[in-house]
Amino acid sequence: MKRIIMLILPVLVLAGLVVGGFVLMQALKPQPERAEEEPRGLSVFAEAAEIRDLSLTVKAQGEVKPKRQIVVAPQINGRISYVSPDFIDGGFIREGQVLVRLESEDYRLAIVRAQSGVASAEQRLAREEAEAELAQQDLEELGITETSPLARREPQLAEARASLDSAKAQLADAQLALNRTAVTAPFSGRVRERSADLGQYVGPGQSLGTIFATDVVEVSLPLSDEELGRVGLPLAFAESSTEKGPDVIFTANVAGQPRQWEGRIARTSAAINPQTRLVNAIAELKDPYGAGSDDGVPMAPGLFVNAEIEGRYIEGLVRVPRSALRGVDEVFIGDGPAGKLDIREVDVVYSDAEGAYVADGVEPGELAIISPIQAAFDGMTIQVVERMPDGELIQRTPRNKPDTDSEDEAALAAGDMDGVEQ
């Protein structure tokens, strides 16, 4: 028995020492401090809203067309005996210039025949006038006062006068036909194409070619109802001396070089296009081959151009980044000192890739949040970091223990959004 006790006693003493040491260590261990910092909110980037004036513009495209373009055609039959050297594709023509002349011999003969008819009618009228005068003298010598018009030869005299008028009309018609053997240009311009040549027999209305005036060209620009309002055009607009249309800048590449021309909206179309539901605004450019050209390069018909229409000018709007606009009319505003999210409804006047312009709902200097936020709600706790125009990042929400967030601060200072809690 004593031997067993001697064996067990050391084990018990050793176990007691281990347990006592563990209890002593636990008793002497310092208690951890409790953190009083509130849960940290979501870190978001924001940019300051700023006051801006807005000059609205509308972009459109269209094809250049001449304001006046006609098909050159004769009014009579005949064989072409002359073609102007300017009456070629691309030729310049002047108002009143003879483009084509038809053979005139037949029409000159017709004038001779008509002149002969006039002479015969004049001789007949003279004879009837003399006979009527003799008949009146005979009646007076016989003392007859009441006679019929036939006895006084009044119907015969009227017929002779009518015959003379008819003969003169035939002469005028023959002269007119002779004049029409020369086909002239009704305006100054250019020849688009020619479809007849020397020696060809043509008839009335047959196309000899196409010409267009170079004083004005126009471009039809299809606009939506919203775009009409942006440029301030009513549905039925026509430019007048008191009401000028919006300015238009046309651009296109010609011979590999960018070109620019300045025109003006002259009118809008009379009706809405039933297929596209758009309204055409007709822009005009005066003297495209002269003063309206770009360093001698004209805005020629057939050219496809881009157009930028000057719109309304609005002062005193507030601009926020385009990425700050949520949906149609909401902006998230970050209250930096309080670290809270404020969801605002705004009146958006216009937005593009650069920003959204609002008339109400945001004040200049407020921080518009540009970071994506899921399940956002009003009053949500956030950490606002302002991005300055030069790219610098500034922490706008104060922190209780900055040493615990050193990794986030390093990421913000480097401009790395992946290093910030999103």
GROMACS .gro file of C-alpha atoms in nm:
model
  422
    1MET     CA    1   0.000   0.000   0.000
    2LYS     CA    2   0.277   0.243   0.088
    3ARG     CA    3   0.446   0.157  -0.238
    4ILE     CA    4   0.131   0.250  -0.436
    5ILE     CA    5   0.096   0.579  -0.250
    6MET     CA    6   0.456   0.662  -0.324
    7LEU     CA    7   0.393   0.611  -0.695
    8ILE     CA    8   0.068   0.811  -0.716
    9LEU     CA    9   0.172   1.104  -0.495
   10PRO     CA   10   0.417   1.262  -0.744
   11VAL     CA   11   0.158   1.245  -1.020
   12LEU     CA   12  -0.098   1.422  -0.805
   13VAL     CA   13   0.148   1.691  -0.705
   14LEU     CA   14   0.244   1.751  -1.069
   15ALA     CA   15  -0.121   1.773  -1.175
   16GLY     CA   16  -0.193   2.020  -0.896
   17LEU     CA   17   0.095   2.239  -1.002
   18VAL     CA   18  -0.030   2.247  -1.366
   19VAL     CA   19  -0.385   2.333  -1.266
   20GLY     CA   20  -0.270   2.597  -1.020
   21GLY     CA   21  -0.044   2.756  -1.279
   22PHE     CA   22  -0.326   2.772  -1.538
   23VAL     CA   23  -0.565   2.931  -1.289
   24LEU     CA   24  -0.299   3.184  -1.190
   25MET     CA   25  -0.231   3.278  -1.552
   26GLN     CA   26  -0.598   3.332  -1.623
   27ALA     CA   27  -0.631   3.547  -1.317
   28LEU     CA   28  -0.334   3.763  -1.414
   29LYS     CA   29  -0.439   3.796  -1.787
   30PRO     CA   30  -0.535   4.164  -1.880
   31GLN     CA   31  -0.896   4.218  -1.984
   32PRO     CA   32  -0.946   4.337  -2.354
   33GLU     CA   33  -1.079   4.686  -2.405
   34ARG     CA   34  -1.427   4.718  -2.553
   35ALA     CA   35  -1.452   4.923  -2.876
   36GLU     CA   36  -1.694   5.209  -2.858
   37GLU     CA   37  -1.681   5.285  -3.237
   38GLU     CA   38  -2.007   5.248  -3.423
   39PRO     CA   39  -2.028   5.012  -3.723
   40ARG     CA   40  -1.853   5.174  -4.021
   41GLY     CA   41  -2.074   5.270  -4.319
   42LEU     CA   42  -2.028   5.195  -4.687
   43SER     CA   43  -1.749   5.395  -4.852
   44VAL     CA   44  -1.872   5.587  -5.158
   45PHE     CA   45  -1.724   5.837  -5.401
   46ALA     CA   46  -1.895   6.170  -5.465
   47GLU     CA   47  -1.845   6.485  -5.669
   48ALA     CA   48  -1.962   6.836  -5.589
   49ALA     CA   49  -2.259   6.981  -5.778
   50GLU     CA   50  -2.184   7.311  -5.950
   51ILE     CA   51  -2.379   7.600  -6.100
   52ARG     CA   52  -2.371   7.604  -6.481
   53ASP     CA   53  -2.537   7.784  -6.772
   54LEU     CA   54  -2.663   7.548  -7.041
   55SER     CA   55  -2.660   7.607  -7.416
   56LEU     CA   56  -2.878   7.336  -7.568
   57THR     CA   57  -2.795   7.187  -7.906
   58VAL     CA   58  -2.956   6.924  -8.125
   59LYS     CA   59  -2.766   6.699  -8.364
   60ALA     CA   60  -2.918   6.564  -8.683
   61GLN     CA   61  -2.821   6.444  -9.030
   62GLY     CA   62  -2.953   6.503  -9.378
   63GLU     CA   63  -2.882   6.524  -9.750
   64VAL     CA   64  -2.811   6.854  -9.923
   65LYS     CA   65  -3.066   6.939 -10.192
   66PRO     CA   66  -3.106   7.243 -10.417
   67LYS     CA   67  -3.401   7.466 -10.331
   68ARG     CA   68  -3.488   7.498 -10.702
   69GLN     CA   69  -3.430   7.217 -10.950
   70ILE     CA   70  -3.608   7.163 -11.283
   71VAL     CA   71  -3.606   6.935 -11.584
   72VAL     CA   72  -3.517   7.130 -11.902
   73ALA     CA   73  -3.772   7.045 -12.175
   74PRO     CA   74  -3.891   7.210 -12.501
   75GLN     CA   75  -4.249   7.324 -12.557
   76ILE     CA   76  -4.248   7.242 -12.931
   77ASN     CA   77  -4.130   6.970 -13.170
   78GLY     CA   78  -3.804   6.997 -13.355
   79ARG     CA   79  -3.454   6.877 -13.421
   80ILE     CA   80  -3.174   7.011 -13.199
   81SER     CA   81  -2.949   7.239 -13.404
   82TYR     CA   82  -2.742   7.392 -13.122
   83VAL     CA   83  -2.627   7.292 -12.774
   84SER     CA   84  -2.451   7.540 -12.546
   85PRO     CA   85  -2.097   7.438 -12.447
   86ASP     CA   86  -2.198   7.516 -12.086
   87PHE     CA   87  -2.490   7.271 -12.106
   88ILE     CA   88  -2.286   6.973 -11.983
   89ASP     CA   89  -2.274   6.776 -11.658
   90GLY     CA   90  -2.142   7.016 -11.392
   91GLY     CA   91  -2.150   7.321 -11.618
   92PHE     CA   92  -2.225   7.668 -11.483
   93ILE     CA   93  -2.515   7.850 -11.654
   94ARG     CA   94  -2.656   8.204 -11.636
   95GLU     CA   95  -3.014   8.322 -11.622
   96GLY     CA   96  -3.148   8.375 -11.976
   97GLN     CA   97  -2.865   8.179 -12.140
   98VAL     CA   98  -2.967   7.969 -12.446
   99LEU     CA   99  -2.905   7.606 -12.355
  100VAL     CA  100  -3.055   7.435 -12.662
  101ARG     CA  101  -3.185   7.569 -12.994
  102LEU     CA  102  -3.420   7.379 -13.229
  103GLU     CA  103  -3.435   7.410 -13.607
  104SER     CA  104  -3.649   7.717 -13.684
  105GLU     CA  105  -3.717   7.700 -14.062
  106ASP     CA  106  -4.064   7.548 -14.028
  107TYR     CA  107  -4.163   7.807 -13.773
  108ARG     CA  108  -4.033   8.094 -13.985
  109LEU     CA  109  -4.248   7.968 -14.273
  110ALA     CA  110  -4.545   7.955 -14.039
  111ILE     CA  111  -4.486   8.322 -13.959
  112VAL     CA  112  -4.489   8.409 -14.331
  113ARG     CA  113  -4.820   8.224 -14.376
  114ALA     CA  114  -4.965   8.399 -14.074
  115GLN     CA  115  -4.853   8.737 -14.203
  116SER     CA  116  -5.026   8.663 -14.534
  117GLY     CA  117  -5.346   8.576 -14.351
  118VAL     CA  118  -5.328   8.903 -14.160
  119ALA     CA  119  -5.288   9.100 -14.485
  120SER     CA  120  -5.588   8.925 -14.640
  121ALA     CA  121  -5.799   8.991 -14.333
  122GLU     CA  122  -5.701   9.357 -14.332
  123GLN     CA  123  -5.795   9.391 -14.702
  124ARG     CA  124  -6.131   9.227 -14.640
  125LEU     CA  125  -6.198   9.451 -14.341
  126ALA     CA  126  -6.116   9.759 -14.549
  127ARG     CA  127  -6.354   9.648 -14.822
  128GLU     CA  128  -6.633   9.582 -14.576
  129GLU     CA  129  -6.583   9.919 -14.411
  130ALA     CA  130  -6.610  10.092 -14.752
  131GLU     CA  131  -6.923   9.899 -14.850
  132ALA     CA  132  -7.082   9.975 -14.514
  133GLU     CA  133  -7.011  10.344 -14.563
  134LEU     CA  134  -7.168  10.339 -14.913
  135ALA     CA  135  -7.474  10.154 -14.786
  136GLN     CA  136  -7.523  10.418 -14.515
  137GLN     CA  137  -7.502  10.699 -14.773
  138ASP     CA  138  -7.761  10.529 -14.999
  139LEU     CA  139  -8.002  10.491 -14.711
  140GLU     CA  140  -7.966  10.855 -14.614
  141GLU     CA  141  -8.026  10.971 -14.977
  142LEU     CA  142  -8.342  10.760 -14.997
  143GLY     CA  143  -8.461  10.904 -14.665
  144ILE     CA  144  -8.484  10.562 -14.501
  145THR     CA  145  -8.426  10.597 -14.130
  146GLU     CA  146  -8.534  10.260 -13.997
  147THR     CA  147  -8.335   9.976 -14.154
  148SER     CA  148  -8.207   9.637 -14.048
  149PRO     CA  149  -7.844   9.582 -13.940
  150LEU     CA  150  -7.799   9.364 -14.244
  151ALA     CA  151  -7.887   9.659 -14.472
  152ARG     CA  152  -7.623   9.863 -14.294
  153ARG     CA  153  -7.377   9.568 -14.339
  154GLU     CA  154  -7.299   9.557 -13.969
  155PRO     CA  155  -7.272   9.173 -13.948
  156GLN     CA  156  -7.037   9.163 -14.246
  157LEU     CA  157  -6.821   9.432 -14.086
  158ALA     CA  158  -6.808   9.244 -13.753
  159GLU     CA  159  -6.710   8.922 -13.931
  160ALA     CA  160  -6.425   9.097 -14.112
  161ARG     CA  161  -6.294   9.241 -13.787
  162ALA     CA  162  -6.311   8.899 -13.620
  163SER     CA  163  -6.123   8.744 -13.912
  164LEU     CA  164  -5.851   9.004 -13.873
  165ASP     CA  165  -5.821   8.934 -13.498
  166SER     CA  166  -5.794   8.561 -13.570
  167ALA     CA  167  -5.524   8.617 -13.829
  168LYS     CA  168  -5.327   8.832 -13.587
  169ALA     CA  169  -5.359   8.563 -13.318
  170GLN     CA  170  -5.225   8.304 -13.562
  171LEU     CA  171  -4.930   8.532 -13.636
  172ALA     CA  172  -4.860   8.579 -13.265
  173ASP     CA  173  -4.880   8.199 -13.216
  174ALA     CA  174  -4.631   8.143 -13.498
  175GLN     CA  175  -4.399   8.405 -13.351
  176LEU     CA  176  -4.428   8.244 -13.008
  177ALA     CA  177  -4.342   7.903 -13.154
  178LEU     CA  178  -4.038   8.054 -13.325
  179ASN     CA  179  -3.926   8.208 -12.996
  180ARG     CA  180  -3.965   7.869 -12.827
  181THR     CA  181  -3.705   7.712 -13.057
  182ALA     CA  182  -3.454   7.863 -12.811
  183VAL     CA  183  -3.463   7.685 -12.470
  184THR     CA  184  -3.319   7.921 -12.210
  185ALA     CA  185  -3.219   7.888 -11.842
  186PRO     CA  186  -3.477   8.044 -11.606
  187PHE     CA  187  -3.213   8.102 -11.336
  188SER     CA  188  -2.839   8.094 -11.278
  189GLY     CA  189  -2.705   7.766 -11.154
  190ARG     CA  190  -2.539   7.441 -11.256
  191VAL     CA  191  -2.620   7.149 -11.483
  192ARG     CA  192  -2.682   6.826 -11.297
  193GLU     CA  193  -2.714   6.609 -11.607
  194ARG     CA  194  -2.779   6.634 -11.982
  195SER     CA  195  -2.989   6.375 -12.166
  196ALA     CA  196  -3.007   6.512 -12.526
  197ASP     CA  197  -2.755   6.612 -12.789
  198LEU     CA  198  -2.707   6.777 -13.126
  199GLY     CA  199  -2.922   6.637 -13.409
  200GLN     CA  200  -3.172   6.461 -13.182
  201TYR     CA  201  -3.543   6.507 -13.257
  202VAL     CA  202  -3.740   6.598 -12.946
  203GLY     CA  203  -4.102   6.661 -12.864
  204PRO     CA  204  -4.287   6.882 -12.616
  205GLY     CA  205  -4.205   6.794 -12.258
  206GLN     CA  206  -3.918   6.560 -12.344
  207SER     CA  207  -3.629   6.587 -12.097
  208LEU     CA  208  -3.315   6.755 -12.226
  209GLY     CA  209  -3.141   6.756 -11.887
  210THR     CA  210  -3.166   6.874 -11.526
  211ILE     CA  211  -3.042   7.203 -11.383
  212PHE     CA  212  -3.052   7.353 -11.033
  213ALA     CA  213  -3.012   7.699 -10.885
  214THR     CA  214  -2.700   7.775 -10.682
  215ASP     CA  215  -2.836   8.066 -10.481
  216VAL     CA  216  -2.971   7.847 -10.195
  217VAL     CA  217  -2.941   7.483 -10.091
  218GLU     CA  218  -3.143   7.318  -9.815
  219VAL     CA  219  -3.124   7.019  -9.583
  220SER     CA  220  -3.422   6.840  -9.426
  221LEU     CA  221  -3.338   6.754  -9.066
  222PRO     CA  222  -3.579   6.509  -8.894
  223LEU     CA  223  -3.645   6.611  -8.531
  224SER     CA  224  -3.849   6.457  -8.252
  225ASP     CA  225  -4.099   6.656  -8.048
  226GLU     CA  226  -3.848   6.678  -7.760
  227GLU     CA  227  -3.579   6.810  -7.994
  228LEU     CA  228  -3.817   7.072  -8.135
  229GLY     CA  229  -3.871   7.199  -7.783
  230ARG     CA  230  -3.498   7.197  -7.715
  231VAL     CA  231  -3.430   7.432  -8.007
  232GLY     CA  232  -3.745   7.637  -7.939
  233LEU     CA  233  -3.921   7.570  -8.271
  234PRO     CA  234  -4.302   7.558  -8.296
  235LEU     CA  235  -4.464   7.291  -8.510
  236ALA     CA  236  -4.550   7.539  -8.788
  237PHE     CA  237  -4.248   7.769  -8.811
  238ALA     CA  238  -4.149   7.999  -9.097
  239GLU     CA  239  -3.860   8.244  -9.072
  240SER     CA  240  -3.945   8.610  -9.114
  241SER     CA  241  -3.769   8.946  -9.089
  242THR     CA  242  -3.873   8.973  -8.724
  243GLU     CA  243  -3.827   8.611  -8.621
  244LYS     CA  244  -3.505   8.441  -8.725
  245GLY     CA  245  -3.455   8.068  -8.719
  246PRO     CA  246  -3.186   7.892  -8.511
  247ASP     CA  247  -2.832   7.882  -8.649
  248VAL     CA  248  -2.704   7.552  -8.786
  249ILE     CA  249  -2.346   7.429  -8.826
  250PHE     CA  250  -2.304   7.173  -9.106
  251THR     CA  251  -2.000   6.943  -9.116
  252ALA     CA  252  -1.881   6.679  -9.360
  253ASN     CA  253  -1.563   6.531  -9.501
  254VAL     CA  254  -1.488   6.646  -9.855
  255ALA     CA  255  -1.183   6.507 -10.037
  256GLY     CA  256  -1.060   6.366  -9.708
  257GLN     CA  257  -1.073   6.701  -9.528
  258PRO     CA  258  -1.327   6.809  -9.260
  259ARG     CA  259  -1.538   7.101  -9.381
  260GLN     CA  260  -1.785   7.331  -9.207
  261TRP     CA  261  -2.065   7.559  -9.328
  262GLU     CA  262  -2.302   7.792  -9.141
  263GLY     CA  263  -2.674   7.801  -9.221
  264ARG     CA  264  -3.007   7.869  -9.057
  265ILE     CA  265  -3.342   7.693  -9.000
  266ALA     CA  266  -3.586   7.855  -9.245
  267ARG     CA  267  -3.905   7.660  -9.179
  268THR     CA  268  -4.055   7.333  -9.058
  269SER     CA  269  -4.254   7.085  -9.262
  270ALA     CA  270  -4.631   7.118  -9.278
  271ALA     CA  271  -4.709   6.780  -9.120
  272ILE     CA  272  -4.565   6.506  -8.900
  273ASN     CA  273  -4.423   6.208  -9.087
  274PRO     CA  274  -4.673   5.925  -9.024
  275GLN     CA  275  -4.404   5.654  -9.045
  276THR     CA  276  -4.133   5.805  -8.825
  277ARG     CA  277  -4.348   6.046  -8.618
  278LEU     CA  278  -4.079   6.310  -8.675
  279VAL     CA  279  -4.098   6.665  -8.807
  280ASN     CA  280  -3.855   6.791  -9.069
  281ALA     CA  281  -3.681   7.120  -8.996
  282ILE     CA  282  -3.564   7.273  -9.325
  283ALA     CA  283  -3.222   7.440  -9.296
  284GLU     CA  284  -3.092   7.668  -9.570
  285LEU     CA  285  -2.744   7.779  -9.675
  286LYS     CA  286  -2.720   8.079  -9.906
  287ASP     CA  287  -2.467   8.105 -10.189
  288PRO     CA  288  -2.307   7.762 -10.126
  289TYR     CA  289  -2.067   7.805 -10.419
  290GLY     CA  290  -1.962   8.157 -10.319
  291ALA     CA  291  -1.974   8.337  -9.985
  292GLY     CA  292  -2.131   8.035  -9.812
  293SER     CA  293  -1.853   7.794  -9.907
  294ASP     CA  294  -1.576   7.677  -9.675
  295ASP     CA  295  -1.253   7.816  -9.823
  296GLY     CA  296  -1.391   7.763 -10.173
  297VAL     CA  297  -1.536   7.418 -10.102
  298PRO     CA  298  -1.915   7.430 -10.160
  299MET     CA  299  -2.182   7.239  -9.974
  300ALA     CA  300  -2.290   7.070 -10.295
  301PRO     CA  301  -2.625   6.897 -10.355
  302GLY     CA  302  -2.608   6.525 -10.284
  303LEU     CA  303  -2.362   6.568  -9.997
  304PHE     CA  304  -2.461   6.396  -9.669
  305VAL     CA  305  -2.390   6.630  -9.378
  306ASN     CA  306  -2.406   6.633  -8.999
  307ALA     CA  307  -2.591   6.928  -8.850
  308GLU     CA  308  -2.570   7.086  -8.505
  309ILE     CA  309  -2.866   7.314  -8.437
  310GLU     CA  310  -2.832   7.592  -8.182
  311GLY     CA  311  -3.096   7.555  -7.910
  312ARG     CA  312  -3.221   7.748  -7.612
  313TYR     CA  313  -2.984   7.910  -7.359
  314ILE     CA  314  -3.073   7.847  -6.992
  315GLU     CA  315  -2.896   8.018  -6.703
  316GLY     CA  316  -2.853   7.911  -6.341
  317LEU     CA  317  -2.885   7.531  -6.364
  318VAL     CA  318  -2.707   7.287  -6.132
  319ARG     CA  319  -2.488   7.025  -6.295
  320VAL     CA  320  -2.421   6.686  -6.136
  321PRO     CA  321  -2.218   6.398  -6.287
  322ARG     CA  322  -2.418   6.182  -6.527
  323SER     CA  323  -2.342   5.874  -6.317
  324ALA     CA  324  -2.506   6.045  -6.017
  325LEU     CA  325  -2.849   6.035  -6.186
  326ARG     CA  326  -3.046   5.730  -6.067
  327GLY     CA  327  -3.330   5.628  -6.293
  328VAL     CA  328  -3.516   5.921  -6.440
  329ASP     CA  329  -3.532   6.181  -6.164
  330GLU     CA  330  -3.336   6.073  -5.856
  331VAL     CA  331  -2.994   6.177  -5.724
  332PHE     CA  332  -2.813   6.037  -5.417
  333ILE     CA  333  -2.668   6.317  -5.203
  334GLY     CA  334  -2.402   6.238  -4.943
  335ASP     CA  335  -2.396   6.436  -4.617
  336GLY     CA  336  -2.023   6.421  -4.547
  337PRO     CA  337  -2.006   6.536  -4.182
  338ALA     CA  338  -2.308   6.327  -4.078
  339GLY     CA  339  -2.220   6.028  -4.297
  340LYS     CA  340  -2.578   5.987  -4.418
  341LEU     CA  341  -2.741   5.924  -4.756
  342ASP     CA  342  -3.014   6.160  -4.879
  343ILE     CA  343  -3.226   6.049  -5.177
  344ARG     CA  344  -3.354   6.351  -5.375
  345GLU     CA  345  -3.610   6.387  -5.651
  346VAL     CA  346  -3.484   6.638  -5.908
  347ASP     CA  347  -3.619   6.824  -6.211
  348VAL     CA  348  -3.387   6.717  -6.494
  349VAL     CA  349  -3.376   6.974  -6.775
  350TYR     CA  350  -3.116   6.799  -6.990
  351SER     CA  351  -2.858   6.523  -6.964
  352ASP     CA  352  -2.571   6.405  -7.180
  353ALA     CA  353  -2.257   6.200  -7.140
  354GLU     CA  354  -2.088   6.479  -6.943
  355GLY     CA  355  -2.355   6.549  -6.684
  356ALA     CA  356  -2.716   6.604  -6.585
  357TYR     CA  357  -2.852   6.958  -6.554
  358VAL     CA  358  -3.126   7.004  -6.294
  359ALA     CA  359  -3.344   7.302  -6.217
  360ASP     CA  360  -3.457   7.196  -5.870
  361GLY     CA  361  -3.364   6.943  -5.600
  362VAL     CA  362  -2.986   6.993  -5.564
  363GLU     CA  363  -2.793   7.293  -5.437
  364PRO     CA  364  -2.446   7.396  -5.563
  365GLY     CA  365  -2.167   7.243  -5.353
  366GLU     CA  366  -2.366   6.940  -5.235
  367LEU     CA  367  -2.194   6.603  -5.288
  368ALA     CA  368  -2.360   6.385  -5.553
  369ILE     CA  369  -2.273   6.018  -5.508
  370ILE     CA  370  -2.136   5.847  -5.818
  371SER     CA  371  -2.063   5.501  -5.668
  372PRO     CA  372  -2.316   5.218  -5.719
  373ILE     CA  373  -2.520   5.145  -5.406
  374GLN     CA  374  -2.741   4.841  -5.369
  375ALA     CA  375  -3.059   4.851  -5.161
  376ALA     CA  376  -3.013   5.221  -5.087
  377PHE     CA  377  -3.249   5.391  -4.844
  378ASP     CA  378  -3.286   5.742  -4.705
  379GLY     CA  379  -3.062   5.797  -4.399
  380MET     CA  380  -2.828   5.509  -4.480
  381THR     CA  381  -2.488   5.527  -4.307
  382ILE     CA  382  -2.207   5.595  -4.554
  383GLN     CA  383  -1.846   5.711  -4.569
  384VAL     CA  384  -1.826   5.999  -4.822
  385VAL     CA  385  -1.504   6.044  -5.020
  386GLU     CA  386  -1.502   6.350  -5.249
  387ARG     CA  387  -1.328   6.328  -5.582
  388MET     CA  388  -1.184   6.665  -5.679
  389PRO     CA  389  -1.157   6.788  -6.043
  390ASP     CA  390  -0.781   6.717  -6.041
  391GLY     CA  391  -0.841   6.357  -5.925
  392GLU     CA  392  -0.748   6.412  -5.559
  393LEU     CA  393  -0.956   6.216  -5.306
  394ILE     CA  394  -1.066   6.383  -4.980
  395GLN     CA  395  -1.237   6.203  -4.691
  396ARG     CA  396  -1.548   6.405  -4.596
  397THR     CA  397  -1.687   6.176  -4.324
  398PRO     CA  398  -1.480   6.184  -3.996
  399ARG     CA  399  -1.362   5.856  -3.842
  400ASN     CA  400  -1.333   5.774  -3.470
  401LYS     CA  401  -1.029   5.547  -3.507
  402PRO     CA  402  -0.832   5.617  -3.821
  403ASP     CA  403  -0.561   5.361  -3.725
  404THR     CA  404  -0.809   5.075  -3.777
  405ASP     CA  405  -0.879   5.186  -4.135
  406SER     CA  406  -0.525   5.232  -4.261
  407GLU     CA  407  -0.572   4.989  -4.547
  408ASP     CA  408  -0.878   5.179  -4.679
  409GLU     CA  409  -0.700   5.513  -4.648
  410ALA     CA  410  -0.407   5.383  -4.849
  411ALA     CA  411  -0.642   5.259  -5.118
  412LEU     CA  412  -0.823   5.595  -5.130
  413ALA     CA  413  -0.500   5.788  -5.150
  414ALA     CA  414  -0.397   5.568  -5.448
  415GLY     CA  415  -0.733   5.622  -5.614
  416ASP     CA  416  -0.806   5.246  -5.613
  417MET     CA  417  -1.181   5.188  -5.578
  418ASP     CA  418  -1.124   4.812  -5.536
  419GLY     CA  419  -0.939   4.884  -5.216
  420VAL     CA  420  -1.245   5.056  -5.066
  421GLU     CA  421  -1.546   4.868  -4.934
  422GLN     CA  422  -1.824   4.898  -5.194
   0.00000   0.00000   0.00000
